[in-house]
Amino acid sequence: MELSEKFIATLANSIIELQFTNWRFYVAIIFTSFVTSLFFSWAKSYGSERGKFRAITENFSEIKRQLSETTSTAKNIELSLSHSEWAVKEYKTVRRNKLEDLSLATYRTQEWISERLHFSGDEEFKSSGSPVFQVLMLSELYFPELKPFSLSFFNLHQEFLKTALECVSELRVANSEMKKIQISVDFAKETKDVAKMGELVSQYGEAVDKYTEVRNATHTPLMNSYQSFTTNLHQLQDEISKIMEKTIRDQKIN
């Protein structure tokens, strides 16, 4: 209930002029109207402010939620980057260690090949146990950039081994024939069979010449195969050295 200012003024003048005998009633009406007006004004203002407060609260809650999500995302990114950085460092450390193993494996392979350059046909030729498979494995697992060199290295290793086995086979036949005649010569000496011994000595000389001929004939292809192998070996070792230098340089920078 709200009274106009004009009505209130008229009513007040009438009371003052004693036109109304029950003036207290009208004063009460005016007072009640004034209080009611104040109440509705306050309620309207309160409702408006409460709406603003609710909106601010909701916006603040949304901001907090977004901030929480952003912080969580940032932490996850930081953790991911930290893990990635650790993984890269760990990978580089492993590569450096494996690079040393690879380098040593190439030298051991060269030593293994060199030991098979010289054989007489008496001893057993061991074709197993070569470190070349370690070279191939390390290259495949840790150094894919060396794959062309390591594959060529492996193929030339196998080519040398094939050539060596063929040479050993021919030399072993010639050596076996020479030894067989040597046994016959020794037996003729023991039995003092002079006539037989003379013939056997001649045969033994021919067997020795044959053995020497085979040995010389097998030496050339064997050495050619060995030279091809060592040439590729040096190329592989040069590439390993380049990777080692780069790895050390990168670790100093980091």
mmCIF file of C-alpha atoms in Angstrom:
data_model
loop_
_atom_site.group_PDB
_atom_site.id
_atom_site.type_symbol
_atom_site.label_atom_id
_atom_site.label_comp_id
_atom_site.label_asym_id
_atom_site.label_seq_id
_atom_site.Cartn_x
_atom_site.Cartn_y
_atom_site.Cartn_z
ATOM 1 C CA MET A 1 0.000 0.000 0.000
ATOM 2 C CA GLU A 2 1.536 3.325 -1.121
ATOM 3 C CA LEU A 3 -0.029 6.862 -0.793
ATOM 4 C CA SER A 4 0.827 9.765 -3.070
ATOM 5 C CA GLU A 5 2.676 12.812 -1.741
ATOM 6 C CA LYS A 6 -0.264 15.069 -2.700
ATOM 7 C CA PHE A 7 -2.758 12.998 -0.747
ATOM 8 C CA ILE A 8 -0.480 12.898 2.304
ATOM 9 C CA ALA A 9 -0.079 16.711 2.205
ATOM 10 C CA THR A 10 -3.852 17.291 1.948
ATOM 11 C CA LEU A 11 -4.494 14.870 4.757
ATOM 12 C CA ALA A 12 -1.903 16.538 6.977
ATOM 13 C CA ASN A 13 -3.441 20.013 6.413
ATOM 14 C CA SER A 14 -6.894 18.695 7.229
ATOM 15 C CA ILE A 15 -5.617 17.213 10.475
ATOM 16 C CA ILE A 16 -3.885 20.472 11.355
ATOM 17 C CA GLU A 17 -7.067 22.440 10.665
ATOM 18 C CA LEU A 18 -8.970 19.872 12.838
ATOM 19 C CA GLN A 19 -11.291 18.949 10.016
ATOM 20 C CA PHE A 20 -11.050 15.308 11.087
ATOM 21 C CA THR A 21 -11.916 14.400 14.639
ATOM 22 C CA ASN A 22 -10.248 10.973 14.466
ATOM 23 C CA TRP A 23 -6.921 12.364 13.339
ATOM 24 C CA ARG A 24 -4.892 9.602 15.083
ATOM 25 C CA PHE A 25 -6.296 7.055 12.652
ATOM 26 C CA TYR A 26 -5.054 9.016 9.676
ATOM 27 C CA VAL A 27 -1.611 9.532 11.209
ATOM 28 C CA ALA A 28 -1.401 5.776 11.661
ATOM 29 C CA ILE A 29 -2.331 5.280 7.988
ATOM 30 C CA ILE A 30 0.385 7.707 6.873
ATOM 31 C CA PHE A 31 2.962 6.036 9.093
ATOM 32 C CA THR A 32 1.961 2.572 7.896
ATOM 33 C CA SER A 33 2.166 3.714 4.265
ATOM 34 C CA PHE A 34 5.615 5.171 4.837
ATOM 35 C CA VAL A 35 6.887 2.010 6.499
ATOM 36 C CA THR A 36 5.369 -0.152 3.737
ATOM 37 C CA SER A 37 7.039 1.993 1.088
ATOM 38 C CA LEU A 38 10.382 1.651 2.822
ATOM 39 C CA PHE A 39 9.918 -2.106 3.112
ATOM 40 C CA PHE A 40 9.110 -2.627 -0.572
ATOM 41 C CA SER A 41 11.982 -0.382 -1.583
ATOM 42 C CA TRP A 42 14.353 -2.356 0.643
ATOM 43 C CA ALA A 43 12.956 -5.698 -0.597
ATOM 44 C CA LYS A 44 13.406 -4.650 -4.213
ATOM 45 C CA SER A 45 16.933 -3.485 -3.519
ATOM 46 C CA TYR A 46 17.678 -6.650 -1.524
ATOM 47 C CA GLY A 47 16.348 -8.866 -4.326
ATOM 48 C CA SER A 48 18.451 -7.038 -6.867
ATOM 49 C CA GLU A 49 21.574 -7.215 -4.719
ATOM 50 C CA ARG A 50 20.903 -10.865 -3.887
ATOM 51 C CA GLY A 51 20.652 -11.646 -7.624
ATOM 52 C CA LYS A 52 23.907 -9.848 -8.218
ATOM 53 C CA PHE A 53 25.517 -11.723 -5.337
ATOM 54 C CA ARG A 54 24.240 -15.058 -6.646
ATOM 55 C CA ALA A 55 25.580 -14.246 -10.143
ATOM 56 C CA ILE A 56 28.946 -13.207 -8.725
ATOM 57 C CA THR A 57 29.075 -16.380 -6.613
ATOM 58 C CA GLU A 58 28.236 -18.557 -9.602
ATOM 59 C CA ASN A 59 30.786 -16.753 -11.776
ATOM 60 C CA PHE A 60 33.406 -17.093 -9.075
ATOM 61 C CA SER A 61 32.673 -20.830 -8.767
ATOM 62 C CA GLU A 62 33.010 -21.195 -12.535
ATOM 63 C CA ILE A 63 36.284 -19.269 -12.482
ATOM 64 C CA LYS A 64 37.576 -21.494 -9.686
ATOM 65 C CA ARG A 65 36.568 -24.606 -11.651
ATOM 66 C CA GLN A 66 38.265 -23.388 -14.831
ATOM 67 C CA LEU A 67 41.335 -22.333 -12.871
ATOM 68 C CA SER A 68 41.467 -25.763 -11.246
ATOM 69 C CA GLU A 69 41.199 -27.455 -14.630
ATOM 70 C CA THR A 70 43.871 -25.167 -16.102
ATOM 71 C CA THR A 71 46.189 -25.810 -13.153
ATOM 72 C CA SER A 72 45.642 -29.562 -13.455
ATOM 73 C CA THR A 73 46.311 -29.426 -17.198
ATOM 74 C CA ALA A 74 49.449 -27.351 -16.648
ATOM 75 C CA LYS A 75 50.695 -29.816 -14.044
ATOM 76 C CA ASN A 76 50.008 -32.737 -16.390
ATOM 77 C CA ILE A 77 51.864 -30.981 -19.199
ATOM 78 C CA GLU A 78 54.756 -30.174 -16.872
ATOM 79 C CA LEU A 79 54.846 -33.788 -15.684
ATOM 80 C CA SER A 80 54.690 -35.058 -19.258
ATOM 81 C CA LEU A 81 57.482 -32.731 -20.358
ATOM 82 C CA SER A 82 59.556 -33.698 -17.340
ATOM 83 C CA HIS A 83 59.060 -37.386 -18.116
ATOM 84 C CA SER A 84 59.890 -36.809 -21.779
ATOM 85 C CA GLU A 85 63.052 -34.936 -20.844
ATOM 86 C CA TRP A 86 64.065 -37.755 -18.498
ATOM 87 C CA ALA A 87 63.327 -40.351 -21.184
ATOM 88 C CA VAL A 88 65.452 -38.482 -23.736
ATOM 89 C CA LYS A 89 68.377 -38.192 -21.303
ATOM 90 C CA GLU A 90 68.050 -41.854 -20.348
ATOM 91 C CA TYR A 91 67.910 -42.858 -24.014
ATOM 92 C CA LYS A 92 71.048 -40.846 -24.784
ATOM 93 C CA THR A 93 72.867 -42.429 -21.834
ATOM 94 C CA VAL A 94 71.864 -45.915 -22.962
ATOM 95 C CA ARG A 95 72.942 -45.124 -26.527
ATOM 96 C CA ARG A 96 76.332 -43.949 -25.334
ATOM 97 C CA ASN A 97 76.888 -47.123 -23.306
ATOM 98 C CA LYS A 98 75.706 -49.319 -26.165
ATOM 99 C CA LEU A 99 77.898 -47.371 -28.566
ATOM 100 C CA GLU A 100 80.946 -48.415 -26.560
ATOM 101 C CA ASP A 101 79.751 -52.029 -26.643
ATOM 102 C CA LEU A 102 79.241 -51.774 -30.390
ATOM 103 C CA SER A 103 82.717 -50.366 -30.952
ATOM 104 C CA LEU A 104 84.306 -53.141 -28.891
ATOM 105 C CA ALA A 105 82.264 -55.748 -30.769
ATOM 106 C CA THR A 106 83.634 -54.542 -34.115
ATOM 107 C CA TYR A 107 87.225 -54.903 -32.884
ATOM 108 C CA ARG A 108 86.526 -58.360 -31.480
ATOM 109 C CA THR A 109 85.008 -59.366 -34.808
ATOM 110 C CA GLN A 110 88.101 -58.158 -36.631
ATOM 111 C CA GLU A 111 90.280 -60.190 -34.266
ATOM 112 C CA TRP A 112 88.075 -63.259 -34.770
ATOM 113 C CA ILE A 113 88.375 -62.944 -38.564
ATOM 114 C CA SER A 114 92.148 -62.396 -38.432
ATOM 115 C CA GLU A 115 92.622 -65.630 -36.485
ATOM 116 C CA ARG A 116 91.041 -67.519 -39.393
ATOM 117 C CA LEU A 117 93.396 -66.111 -41.978
ATOM 118 C CA HIS A 118 96.125 -68.571 -41.056
ATOM 119 C CA PHE A 119 95.428 -72.294 -40.913
ATOM 120 C CA SER A 120 97.314 -75.371 -42.072
ATOM 121 C CA GLY A 121 94.498 -77.843 -42.559
ATOM 122 C CA ASP A 122 95.434 -79.809 -39.427
ATOM 123 C CA GLU A 123 93.398 -77.937 -36.863
ATOM 124 C CA GLU A 124 89.641 -77.673 -36.709
ATOM 125 C CA PHE A 125 88.256 -74.568 -38.359
ATOM 126 C CA LYS A 126 85.724 -72.968 -35.997
ATOM 127 C CA SER A 127 83.106 -71.025 -37.897
ATOM 128 C CA SER A 128 80.868 -70.290 -34.893
ATOM 129 C CA GLY A 129 81.199 -67.824 -32.030
ATOM 130 C CA SER A 130 81.767 -64.692 -34.094
ATOM 131 C CA PRO A 131 80.931 -61.359 -32.359
ATOM 132 C CA VAL A 132 79.442 -60.125 -35.644
ATOM 133 C CA PHE A 133 75.946 -61.005 -34.431
ATOM 134 C CA GLN A 134 76.389 -58.675 -31.466
ATOM 135 C CA VAL A 135 77.359 -55.899 -33.888
ATOM 136 C CA LEU A 136 74.235 -56.553 -35.927
ATOM 137 C CA MET A 137 71.968 -56.705 -32.861
ATOM 138 C CA LEU A 138 73.268 -53.489 -31.271
ATOM 139 C CA SER A 139 72.981 -51.618 -34.551
ATOM 140 C CA GLU A 140 69.431 -52.797 -35.152
ATOM 141 C CA LEU A 141 68.233 -51.980 -31.629
ATOM 142 C CA TYR A 142 70.004 -48.719 -30.810
ATOM 143 C CA PHE A 143 71.534 -47.238 -33.967
ATOM 144 C CA PRO A 144 69.189 -47.511 -36.955
ATOM 145 C CA GLU A 145 71.294 -44.881 -38.741
ATOM 146 C CA LEU A 146 74.094 -47.475 -38.919
ATOM 147 C CA LYS A 147 71.904 -50.124 -40.541
ATOM 148 C CA PRO A 148 73.405 -49.817 -44.080
ATOM 149 C CA PHE A 149 76.934 -50.111 -42.683
ATOM 150 C CA SER A 150 76.179 -52.916 -40.238
ATOM 151 C CA LEU A 151 74.340 -54.960 -42.886
ATOM 152 C CA SER A 152 77.225 -54.561 -45.315
ATOM 153 C CA PHE A 153 79.617 -55.458 -42.497
ATOM 154 C CA PHE A 154 77.636 -58.609 -41.751
ATOM 155 C CA ASN A 155 77.386 -59.631 -45.421
ATOM 156 C CA LEU A 156 81.131 -59.226 -45.976
ATOM 157 C CA HIS A 157 81.786 -61.173 -42.792
ATOM 158 C CA GLN A 158 79.665 -64.023 -44.121
ATOM 159 C CA GLU A 159 81.360 -63.804 -47.526
ATOM 160 C CA PHE A 160 84.775 -64.107 -45.881
ATOM 161 C CA LEU A 161 83.563 -67.068 -43.843
ATOM 162 C CA LYS A 162 82.270 -68.802 -46.967
ATOM 163 C CA THR A 163 85.564 -68.220 -48.790
ATOM 164 C CA ALA A 164 87.555 -69.414 -45.775
ATOM 165 C CA LEU A 165 85.520 -72.638 -45.509
ATOM 166 C CA GLU A 166 86.052 -73.373 -49.195
ATOM 167 C CA CYS A 167 89.795 -72.760 -48.836
ATOM 168 C CA VAL A 168 89.949 -74.910 -45.701
ATOM 169 C CA SER A 169 88.189 -77.751 -47.510
ATOM 170 C CA GLU A 170 90.680 -77.741 -50.409
ATOM 171 C CA LEU A 171 93.651 -77.340 -48.108
ATOM 172 C CA ARG A 172 92.448 -80.110 -45.820
ATOM 173 C CA VAL A 173 92.292 -82.577 -48.753
ATOM 174 C CA ALA A 174 95.821 -81.682 -49.827
ATOM 175 C CA ASN A 175 97.075 -81.868 -46.242
ATOM 176 C CA SER A 176 95.394 -85.247 -45.683
ATOM 177 C CA GLU A 177 97.053 -86.710 -48.820
ATOM 178 C CA MET A 178 100.435 -85.401 -47.715
ATOM 179 C CA LYS A 179 100.046 -86.900 -44.220
ATOM 180 C CA LYS A 180 98.943 -90.237 -45.595
ATOM 181 C CA ILE A 181 102.098 -90.511 -47.714
ATOM 182 C CA GLN A 182 104.177 -89.379 -44.720
ATOM 183 C CA ILE A 183 102.845 -92.309 -42.696
ATOM 184 C CA SER A 184 103.765 -94.706 -45.515
ATOM 185 C CA VAL A 185 107.281 -93.241 -45.665
ATOM 186 C CA ASP A 186 107.720 -93.672 -41.914
ATOM 187 C CA PHE A 187 106.511 -97.291 -42.155
ATOM 188 C CA ALA A 188 108.962 -98.025 -45.014
ATOM 189 C CA LYS A 189 111.753 -96.620 -42.875
ATOM 190 C CA GLU A 190 110.865 -98.918 -40.001
ATOM 191 C CA THR A 191 110.683 -101.973 -42.262
ATOM 192 C CA LYS A 192 113.789 -100.868 -44.132
ATOM 193 C CA ASP A 193 111.985 -101.252 -47.429
ATOM 194 C CA VAL A 194 114.441 -99.140 -49.413
ATOM 195 C CA ALA A 195 112.802 -99.658 -52.816
ATOM 196 C CA LYS A 196 109.353 -98.733 -51.493
ATOM 197 C CA MET A 197 110.690 -95.825 -49.513
ATOM 198 C CA GLY A 198 112.262 -94.215 -52.583
ATOM 199 C CA GLU A 199 108.946 -94.294 -54.414
ATOM 200 C CA LEU A 200 107.082 -92.970 -51.372
ATOM 201 C CA VAL A 201 109.553 -90.129 -50.880
ATOM 202 C CA SER A 202 108.932 -89.045 -54.456
ATOM 203 C CA GLN A 203 105.181 -89.184 -53.883
ATOM 204 C CA TYR A 204 105.532 -87.248 -50.658
ATOM 205 C CA GLY A 205 107.431 -84.498 -52.483
ATOM 206 C CA GLU A 206 104.625 -84.248 -54.998
ATOM 207 C CA ALA A 207 102.068 -84.114 -52.179
ATOM 208 C CA VAL A 208 103.987 -81.288 -50.499
ATOM 209 C CA ASP A 209 104.092 -79.359 -53.770
ATOM 210 C CA LYS A 210 100.376 -79.884 -54.199
ATOM 211 C CA TYR A 211 99.691 -78.695 -50.669
ATOM 212 C CA THR A 212 101.816 -75.578 -51.246
ATOM 213 C CA GLU A 213 100.040 -74.920 -54.523
ATOM 214 C CA VAL A 214 96.624 -75.197 -52.915
ATOM 215 C CA ARG A 215 97.692 -72.997 -50.040
ATOM 216 C CA ASN A 216 98.939 -70.292 -52.388
ATOM 217 C CA ALA A 217 95.833 -70.588 -54.539
ATOM 218 C CA THR A 218 93.497 -70.182 -51.587
ATOM 219 C CA HIS A 219 95.480 -67.328 -50.084
ATOM 220 C CA THR A 220 94.561 -64.820 -52.803
ATOM 221 C CA PRO A 221 90.740 -65.057 -52.661
ATOM 222 C CA LEU A 222 90.896 -65.252 -48.894
ATOM 223 C CA MET A 223 92.965 -62.071 -48.647
ATOM 224 C CA ASN A 224 90.728 -60.272 -51.144
ATOM 225 C CA SER A 225 87.695 -61.157 -49.055
ATOM 226 C CA TYR A 226 89.513 -60.056 -45.913
ATOM 227 C CA GLN A 227 90.450 -56.709 -47.473
ATOM 228 C CA SER A 228 86.828 -56.035 -48.427
ATOM 229 C CA PHE A 229 85.771 -56.889 -44.905
ATOM 230 C CA THR A 230 88.341 -54.608 -43.237
ATOM 231 C CA THR A 231 87.498 -51.727 -45.594
ATOM 232 C CA ASN A 232 83.868 -51.915 -44.557
ATOM 233 C CA LEU A 233 84.920 -52.374 -40.936
ATOM 234 C CA HIS A 234 86.795 -49.065 -41.019
ATOM 235 C CA GLN A 235 83.772 -47.336 -42.548
ATOM 236 C CA LEU A 236 81.566 -48.686 -39.784
ATOM 237 C CA GLN A 237 84.051 -47.645 -37.103
ATOM 238 C CA ASP A 238 84.250 -44.144 -38.601
ATOM 239 C CA GLU A 239 80.465 -43.823 -38.406
ATOM 240 C CA ILE A 240 80.526 -45.050 -34.810
ATOM 241 C CA SER A 241 83.141 -42.409 -33.977
ATOM 242 C CA LYS A 242 80.952 -39.683 -35.491
ATOM 243 C CA ILE A 243 77.987 -40.744 -33.392
ATOM 244 C CA MET A 244 80.191 -40.906 -30.298
ATOM 245 C CA GLU A 245 81.514 -37.375 -30.888
ATOM 246 C CA LYS A 246 77.997 -36.023 -31.394
ATOM 247 C CA THR A 247 76.718 -37.814 -28.282
ATOM 248 C CA ILE A 248 79.512 -36.401 -26.120
ATOM 249 C CA ARG A 249 79.006 -32.915 -27.577
ATOM 250 C CA ASP A 250 75.259 -32.998 -26.897
ATOM 251 C CA GLN A 251 75.796 -34.137 -23.305
ATOM 252 C CA LYS A 252 78.213 -31.257 -22.691
ATOM 253 C CA ILE A 253 75.657 -28.771 -24.048
ATOM 254 C CA ASN A 254 72.860 -30.211 -21.892
#
